[in-house]
XYZ file of C-alpha atoms in Angstrom:
552
model
C 27.451 50.943 61.984
C 31.285 50.557 60.827
C 32.219 54.513 60.822
C 34.058 53.183 57.801
C 30.891 51.701 56.022
C 28.878 54.977 57.143
C 31.555 57.301 55.281
C 31.399 55.032 52.429
C 27.387 55.038 52.127
C 27.302 58.878 53.067
C 29.776 59.456 50.136
C 27.859 57.548 47.477
C 24.699 59.102 48.989
C 26.000 62.455 47.877
C 26.833 61.820 44.485
C 23.791 59.932 43.575
C 21.056 62.155 45.542
C 20.245 64.246 42.443
C 20.322 61.176 40.233
C 17.597 59.700 42.904
C 15.480 62.752 42.577
C 15.679 62.612 39.035
C 14.576 58.999 38.937
C 11.683 59.711 41.772
C 10.507 62.514 39.568
C 10.165 60.504 36.414
C 8.055 57.977 38.612
C 5.787 60.118 40.339
C 5.151 62.056 37.282
C 3.993 58.502 35.438
C 2.003 58.065 38.579
C 0.266 61.031 37.835
C -0.028 60.665 34.578
C -1.895 57.065 34.977
C -4.280 58.428 37.820
C -5.443 61.472 35.344
C -5.557 59.598 32.267
C -7.472 56.343 33.443
C -9.699 58.368 35.260
C -10.440 60.826 32.345
C -10.829 58.173 29.519
C -12.294 54.777 31.751
C -9.764 52.635 30.171
C -9.340 50.295 33.216
C -6.030 49.414 32.641
C -4.303 51.362 35.193
C -1.406 48.299 36.344
C -0.469 47.668 32.613
C 0.034 51.308 32.009
C 2.184 52.076 35.141
C 4.554 48.793 34.271
C 5.183 50.011 30.623
C 5.895 53.091 32.364
C 8.427 51.398 34.477
C 9.728 49.195 31.565
C 10.742 52.694 29.513
C 12.106 54.493 32.912
C 14.573 51.037 33.326
C 15.709 51.303 29.832
C 16.982 54.754 30.348
C 18.016 55.141 33.683
C 19.809 51.672 33.949
C 22.191 52.800 31.518
C 22.974 56.163 32.828
C 23.359 54.607 36.559
C 25.624 52.065 35.286
C 27.604 54.065 33.777
C 27.994 56.549 36.978
C 28.561 53.280 39.330
C 30.939 51.616 37.188
C 33.106 54.392 35.721
C 32.558 57.426 37.914
C 36.205 57.093 39.617
C 37.683 56.342 36.462
C 36.111 59.780 34.756
C 36.754 61.700 37.909
C 40.278 60.124 38.222
C 40.031 59.387 41.697
C 40.552 55.344 41.480
C 44.309 54.996 42.229
C 43.170 57.550 45.351
C 40.489 54.557 46.263
C 42.958 51.934 45.842
C 45.377 53.213 48.367
C 42.661 53.494 51.047
C 42.533 50.937 53.743
C 39.418 49.580 52.168
C 39.322 46.777 50.068
C 37.928 47.714 46.593
C 35.150 45.234 46.361
C 33.811 46.714 49.737
C 33.927 50.315 47.932
C 32.202 48.510 44.922
C 29.593 46.874 47.192
C 28.266 50.499 48.467
C 28.366 51.750 44.809
C 26.528 49.053 43.784
C 23.675 48.971 46.540
C 23.435 52.807 46.815
C 22.896 52.518 42.555
C 20.351 50.008 43.174
C 18.279 51.629 45.948
C 18.414 54.872 43.409
C 16.953 52.990 40.989
C 14.763 50.416 42.403
C 13.199 52.687 45.405
C 11.013 55.202 43.193
C 9.649 52.099 41.063
C 8.213 50.560 44.698
C 6.995 54.127 46.052
C 5.091 54.622 42.946
C 3.340 50.994 43.136
C 2.650 51.937 46.734
C 1.088 55.426 45.547
C -1.028 53.758 42.791
C -2.242 50.899 44.825
C -4.524 53.778 46.973
C -6.781 54.605 44.362
C -6.943 51.043 42.849
C -8.129 49.270 46.410
C -10.431 52.563 46.976
C -12.173 51.915 43.200
C -10.999 55.235 41.922
C -9.080 53.078 39.015
C -9.866 49.457 37.637
C -7.767 46.980 35.772
C -9.167 44.159 33.637
C -7.409 40.656 33.827
C -4.951 40.185 31.051
C -5.324 38.071 27.826
C -5.577 34.356 27.403
C -3.105 34.149 25.111
C -0.890 35.890 22.560
C -3.270 36.123 19.703
C -6.010 37.488 21.611
C -7.460 41.084 21.225
C -7.382 44.090 23.053
C -10.760 45.511 21.438
C -12.579 44.113 24.627
C -11.086 46.544 26.971
C -12.391 49.822 25.653
C -15.546 50.458 23.728
C -14.735 51.292 20.379
C -17.264 52.927 17.532
C -18.245 50.171 15.122
C -16.927 47.330 16.739
C -19.036 45.224 18.618
C -17.052 43.052 21.551
C -17.868 41.887 25.027
C -15.976 44.038 27.520
C -14.194 42.422 29.931
C -15.208 42.319 33.552
C -12.780 44.679 35.901
C -11.044 42.813 38.430
C -12.288 43.449 42.248
C -10.219 46.074 44.186
C -7.836 43.153 45.921
C -7.085 41.258 42.713
C -6.268 44.204 41.130
C -3.664 45.290 43.889
C -2.404 41.925 43.761
C -1.676 42.169 40.087
C -0.180 45.511 40.580
C 1.826 43.931 42.969
C 2.976 41.268 40.448
C 3.872 43.612 37.825
C 5.718 45.680 40.106
C 8.177 42.567 40.959
C 8.513 41.725 37.776
C 9.545 45.307 37.057
C 12.035 45.709 40.160
C 13.780 42.284 39.042
C 14.310 43.082 35.288
C 15.116 46.740 36.023
C 17.878 45.076 38.643
C 18.969 42.710 36.169
C 19.475 45.062 33.486
C 20.976 47.483 35.614
C 23.889 44.691 37.058
C 24.419 43.286 33.690
C 25.363 46.788 32.497
C 27.672 47.417 35.763
C 29.600 43.884 34.712
C 29.916 45.091 31.097
C 31.276 48.787 32.444
C 33.506 47.485 35.015
C 36.474 46.966 33.061
C 35.795 49.704 30.216
C 37.785 52.927 30.175
C 35.345 55.343 28.830
C 31.905 56.228 30.026
C 31.069 57.308 26.562
C 32.182 53.522 25.245
C 29.993 52.128 28.011
C 26.986 54.531 27.233
C 27.091 53.361 23.577
C 27.379 49.797 24.612
C 24.449 50.033 27.265
C 22.295 51.617 24.843
C 22.786 48.403 22.299
C 22.296 46.293 25.280
C 19.220 48.042 26.628
C 17.754 48.125 23.098
C 18.276 44.282 22.668
C 16.647 43.938 26.349
C 13.752 46.153 25.463
C 13.615 43.708 21.961
C 13.421 40.651 24.051
C 10.263 41.676 25.882
C 7.724 39.599 23.487
C 10.185 36.340 23.739
C 7.323 34.356 25.045
C 4.886 35.488 22.325
C 7.783 34.587 19.828
C 8.005 30.967 20.475
C 4.910 30.508 21.648
C 2.938 27.497 24.158
C 4.949 24.636 21.676
C 8.128 25.477 22.974
C 6.751 24.710 26.594
C 10.361 24.746 28.403
C 11.285 28.246 27.178
C 7.742 29.393 27.382
C 7.267 28.837 30.936
C 11.052 29.340 32.242
C 12.350 31.809 29.723
C 12.070 34.196 32.416
C 14.134 33.105 34.684
C 16.796 34.690 32.381
C 15.008 37.097 30.679
C 12.403 38.489 33.617
C 11.078 41.478 31.018
C 9.572 38.529 28.983
C 7.025 37.371 31.809
C 4.814 39.708 30.995
C 4.146 41.420 27.270
C 1.990 44.531 26.602
C 0.253 45.118 23.816
C -0.897 48.940 22.723
C -3.880 49.781 20.888
C -5.183 53.120 19.898
C -8.656 54.922 19.112
C -9.373 58.447 18.510
C -10.446 59.150 22.144
C -7.935 57.016 23.670
C -4.764 54.957 23.874
C -4.793 51.797 26.149
C -2.467 48.622 26.943
C -3.268 44.935 27.334
C -0.927 42.312 28.959
C -0.041 38.787 28.325
C 1.170 37.333 31.765
C 2.972 33.719 32.152
C 1.540 31.109 34.136
C 4.752 31.193 36.085
C 6.052 34.100 37.610
C 7.562 33.576 41.210
C 10.064 30.796 40.712
C 11.445 32.071 37.407
C 12.070 35.738 39.490
C 13.635 33.683 42.368
C 15.751 31.822 39.741
C 16.955 35.402 37.983
C 17.467 36.878 41.654
C 19.947 33.921 41.969
C 21.687 34.814 38.642
C 21.725 38.531 39.667
C 23.753 37.178 42.826
C 26.052 36.067 40.500
C 26.486 38.990 38.701
C 27.096 41.312 41.748
C 30.008 38.740 42.650
C 31.273 38.975 39.194
C 31.236 43.295 39.402
C 32.657 42.959 42.617
C 35.806 40.996 41.858
C 35.930 43.266 38.577
C 35.198 46.578 39.711
C 38.710 48.586 39.390
C 40.751 45.885 37.799
C 40.557 47.267 34.108
C 43.836 48.500 32.609
C 44.525 52.231 32.426
C 45.763 51.893 29.011
C 45.539 49.186 26.096
C 48.259 46.563 25.353
C 49.369 46.844 22.169
C 48.692 43.980 20.105
C 46.528 42.138 22.699
C 43.704 40.353 21.544
C 43.719 42.056 18.301
C 43.687 39.221 16.050
C 39.815 38.780 16.554
C 38.742 42.428 16.067
C 37.105 43.649 12.775
C 38.026 47.097 11.380
C 35.409 49.941 11.573
C 33.136 50.206 8.671
C 34.188 52.246 5.860
C 37.850 52.131 7.072
C 39.062 49.791 4.353
C 37.702 52.384 1.967
C 40.896 54.799 1.162
C 40.650 57.874 -1.424
C 42.417 61.111 -1.857
C 40.055 64.037 -1.270
C 40.826 67.162 -2.931
C 39.769 69.697 -0.188
C 39.499 69.837 3.263
C 35.861 69.897 3.315
C 35.623 66.709 1.653
C 37.620 64.865 4.210
C 35.256 66.325 7.170
C 32.444 65.004 5.039
C 34.104 61.693 4.615
C 34.721 61.678 8.367
C 31.698 62.663 9.425
C 29.827 59.790 6.956
C 32.288 56.777 8.827
C 31.037 58.276 12.051
C 27.427 58.694 11.520
C 26.247 56.099 8.943
C 27.383 53.161 11.413
C 25.391 54.212 14.152
C 22.141 54.639 12.365
C 22.857 51.422 10.441
C 22.748 49.799 14.171
C 19.797 51.395 14.930
C 18.001 49.807 11.471
C 19.521 46.395 12.426
C 17.873 46.453 15.884
C 14.677 47.786 14.426
C 14.559 44.372 12.166
C 15.071 42.447 15.000
C 12.306 44.181 17.028
C 9.937 43.604 14.399
C 11.387 39.764 14.466
C 10.672 39.481 18.049
C 7.313 41.094 17.684
C 5.995 39.334 14.872
C 7.009 35.436 16.383
C 6.439 32.476 14.481
C 4.118 34.331 12.368
C 7.383 35.763 10.415
C 8.289 32.153 9.357
C 4.832 30.545 8.865
C 3.668 33.098 6.474
C 4.351 32.172 2.519
C 5.584 35.907 2.076
C 7.663 36.444 5.197
C 9.546 39.327 3.609
C 6.310 41.185 2.739
C 5.009 40.612 6.442
C 8.545 42.015 7.745
C 8.395 45.168 5.787
C 4.650 45.817 6.655
C 5.564 45.848 10.210
C 8.866 47.700 9.906
C 7.527 51.267 10.133
C 5.959 50.604 13.567
C 8.922 49.244 15.215
C 10.859 51.864 13.607
C 8.599 54.512 15.005
C 9.820 54.198 18.820
C 12.925 52.828 18.241
C 13.848 55.520 15.738
C 13.012 58.145 18.539
C 15.547 56.612 21.227
C 18.540 55.767 18.419
C 18.325 59.574 16.759
C 19.495 60.483 20.303
C 21.956 58.091 20.463
C 23.364 59.239 16.826
C 23.023 62.599 18.083
C 25.291 62.159 21.200
C 27.591 59.888 19.155
C 28.530 62.243 16.319
C 29.526 65.035 18.715
C 30.214 63.800 21.977
C 33.324 61.688 21.292
C 34.912 64.442 19.612
C 34.384 67.154 22.589
C 36.623 65.467 24.923
C 39.717 67.315 25.789
C 42.159 65.955 23.554
C 40.148 65.819 20.373
C 38.825 69.557 21.314
C 42.233 70.637 21.534
C 42.891 69.120 18.099
C 39.990 70.275 16.233
C 40.515 74.097 17.522
C 44.105 73.902 16.641
C 43.100 73.269 13.102
C 42.751 75.716 10.246
C 38.914 74.823 10.299
C 36.107 76.969 11.543
C 33.868 75.936 14.157
C 31.219 76.750 12.045
C 32.065 74.477 9.428
C 32.890 71.563 11.673
C 29.909 71.921 13.475
C 27.326 72.520 10.799
C 29.028 69.888 8.597
C 28.729 67.080 11.282
C 25.413 68.402 12.533
C 23.607 68.047 8.938
C 25.263 64.711 8.251
C 24.647 63.016 11.421
C 20.952 64.439 10.760
C 20.842 62.910 7.267
C 21.986 59.639 8.536
C 18.966 59.144 10.815
C 16.288 60.368 8.522
C 18.155 58.701 5.131
C 18.976 55.117 7.231
C 16.060 54.965 9.833
C 13.157 56.601 8.279
C 14.085 56.731 4.376
C 14.790 53.020 4.255
C 11.657 52.305 6.211
C 9.587 54.205 3.622
C 11.424 52.774 1.060
C 10.718 48.855 1.789
C 6.908 49.759 2.703
C 6.142 52.218 0.149
C 3.721 49.973 -1.681
C 1.952 49.835 1.921
C 0.729 53.448 1.051
C -1.073 51.868 -1.958
C -3.135 48.605 -0.420
C -6.590 48.457 -0.739
C -8.628 49.046 2.671
C -9.402 45.647 2.906
C -5.461 44.696 3.153
C -4.789 47.446 5.402
C -7.008 45.825 7.957
C -5.099 42.672 8.586
C -2.759 45.146 10.394
C -2.659 47.601 13.264
C -2.862 51.196 12.246
C 0.081 52.050 14.088
C 2.545 49.506 12.713
C 2.222 50.204 8.773
C 3.298 52.747 7.061
C 1.108 55.613 6.080
C 1.094 59.388 5.071
C 0.919 60.539 8.482
C 3.949 58.260 9.074
C 6.292 60.021 6.267
C 4.957 63.808 7.620
C 5.318 63.218 11.180
C 7.713 60.712 12.379
C 10.579 62.150 10.427
C 10.020 65.328 12.014
C 10.032 63.806 15.610
C 12.986 61.679 15.060
C 14.913 65.245 13.740
C 13.667 66.617 17.005
C 15.331 64.042 19.541
C 18.321 64.232 17.128
C 18.641 68.271 17.931
C 17.921 67.931 21.313
C 20.705 65.160 22.234
C 23.190 67.339 20.286
C 22.407 70.310 22.247
C 22.850 68.308 25.625
C 25.965 66.921 24.487
C 27.189 70.359 23.682
C 25.837 71.940 27.044
C 27.690 69.393 29.136
C 30.193 67.496 27.045
C 29.073 64.563 28.147
C 27.324 62.486 25.719
C 25.595 59.731 27.471
C 24.204 62.136 30.012
C 23.049 64.710 26.879
C 21.214 61.881 25.091
C 19.613 60.901 28.386
C 18.420 64.119 29.253
C 17.002 64.910 25.868
C 15.347 61.574 25.565
C 13.629 62.288 29.414
C 12.597 65.581 28.742
C 10.910 64.460 25.543
C 9.318 61.864 26.995
C 8.061 63.137 30.406
C 6.460 66.351 28.514
C 4.654 63.913 26.702
C 3.245 61.984 29.522
C 2.545 65.523 31.456
C 0.444 66.994 28.629
C -1.390 63.514 28.031
C -2.639 63.712 31.413
C -3.976 66.951 31.368
C -7.485 67.460 29.600
C -7.245 70.384 26.677
C -3.500 69.839 26.518
C -3.537 66.427 25.345
C -4.824 67.243 22.218
C -1.515 68.860 21.515
C 0.773 65.611 22.576
C 2.672 64.910 19.245
C 1.938 61.350 19.542
C -1.823 62.154 19.877
C -1.672 64.196 16.925
C -0.047 61.481 15.281
C -2.258 58.553 16.310
C -5.196 60.950 15.352
C -4.155 61.505 11.938
C -3.357 57.751 11.130
C -7.092 57.099 12.714
C -8.305 59.377 10.461
C -6.311 58.337 7.045
C -7.552 54.623 8.078
C -11.129 56.117 7.307
C -9.802 57.537 4.073
C -9.152 61.319 5.342
C -5.994 62.773 5.272
C -6.035 66.411 6.129
C -2.982 67.955 7.902
C -5.100 70.845 9.024
C -6.649 68.692 11.250
C -5.968 67.635 14.905
C -3.858 70.886 15.515
C -0.983 69.407 13.266
C 0.570 72.648 11.472
C 0.628 73.995 15.671
C 2.029 71.253 17.115
C 4.707 70.217 14.059
C 5.451 73.334 13.210
C 6.519 73.930 16.821
C 8.476 70.541 16.575
C 10.193 72.059 13.382
C 10.974 75.003 15.410
C 12.307 73.234 18.265
C 14.745 71.372 15.811
C 16.040 74.294 14.561
C 16.037 76.049 17.622
C 18.182 72.959 19.639
C 20.667 73.363 16.649
C 21.386 77.105 16.641
C 21.826 77.403 20.564
C 24.130 74.061 20.298
C 26.100 75.960 18.162
C 26.563 79.010 20.112
C 27.285 76.955 23.271
C 30.086 75.135 21.087
C 31.716 78.287 20.338
C 32.032 79.261 23.995
C 33.235 76.067 24.809
C 36.640 76.105 26.741
C 38.503 72.333 26.269
């Protein structure tokens, strides 16, 4: 091997080895969860469950790795040194991209190889996917009170083949998202900018997952070949839950391998594009360049004299946090549009269909977006320049932090949860027959009103703590989300401990409410959500203490 290439690979590996370890730990935790949970509950959805874990993994880690691959030298101010080396920048970029892809994709492949062993040995089972998008997943698990002929499990060889196919889809879609984010970040000047932009792109990428179900088979070309552009749409996942278990069903495309091959060709184009763009961004912006098409920030046109500094602080924080929260609300609405598909337009009252499905989308998307708001409102002003500026103002650190924290928290709770509850309020008073038309987790319930805002507040506080701890917004948001979801997976995979998983408690409350029983003393709610409230407050206090000791 060329000594120069060997040195570049070694350098890049030293920078990425801890990220690779986190990726591997995430996937191995997911494999342990799949084996334990499937063995205990007998849901027979091992391959589908592993693929959903890989999907969530790709959304988070692709953003973080793309940020480091495309902008680490800009952040560390080593790009000028790299340009002075007798090595083309394109070669350096190729090594960074290759090591980044390996760090991201190798854990997925290793996890699939490990999971093949219990599948091939018959310890775990997998049922075939549904025949169409409108089928039901009630024939996978025996549900009390529901009569259905259960699907026959696949043979060991076919189950392993299905896992391989789903793993290939996961690898391709993860690589495509990562490369797209790298290209988007090649000419950015800040990791924070790419982090926020990447989060939006990743959310839209996730929202496009049910693309085939949205268009349906009557759009034959898009239904069969849309996966060549959006490979994540080649398999659509459906989640169901009962009092005893949660399981996943899948709707797999008829054509898989050729769309994946076409997408790999598109990825080759993205690689070439990235190699040409890497290191070519301007270090400073050019005044007046391309300014004619840019719109002013939200609320920037509203100007008013404010009598006291505290009111100015409140107004600045509102201008920063509310637009971030509104972006999350828009993405949740777009997710409803993709989930309901053509039913939204075929219905006589499309607004009713939309608002009844909005809580189900906001439940999970709000967890992610709460971390975005938490990282966004705190992180940008902890940079050295602004950090020195705020320390030089006659404003106490206490006032600055708590105003910023509370206004951001109110933005999450009012814009995301408050708007969702308001537009879906009459769902709470629908008859039992009307509620049966919807999935229990997709419509508004009293359990949602009590539980979900508390979980969103906890993720927001954890993101604020992560940002204050590392002074890096994207790292703080990713660590907060990863810790929460990995803890939930571990709890759900341990018998007895799974009863204290927040999602498990929430789903049980929803199921009981569907039967006409709403009692917050049941299903360990006081213990679990009391702990969540304590974590929320404790993370905020710890973030404040850390902020007082920061040096800029």
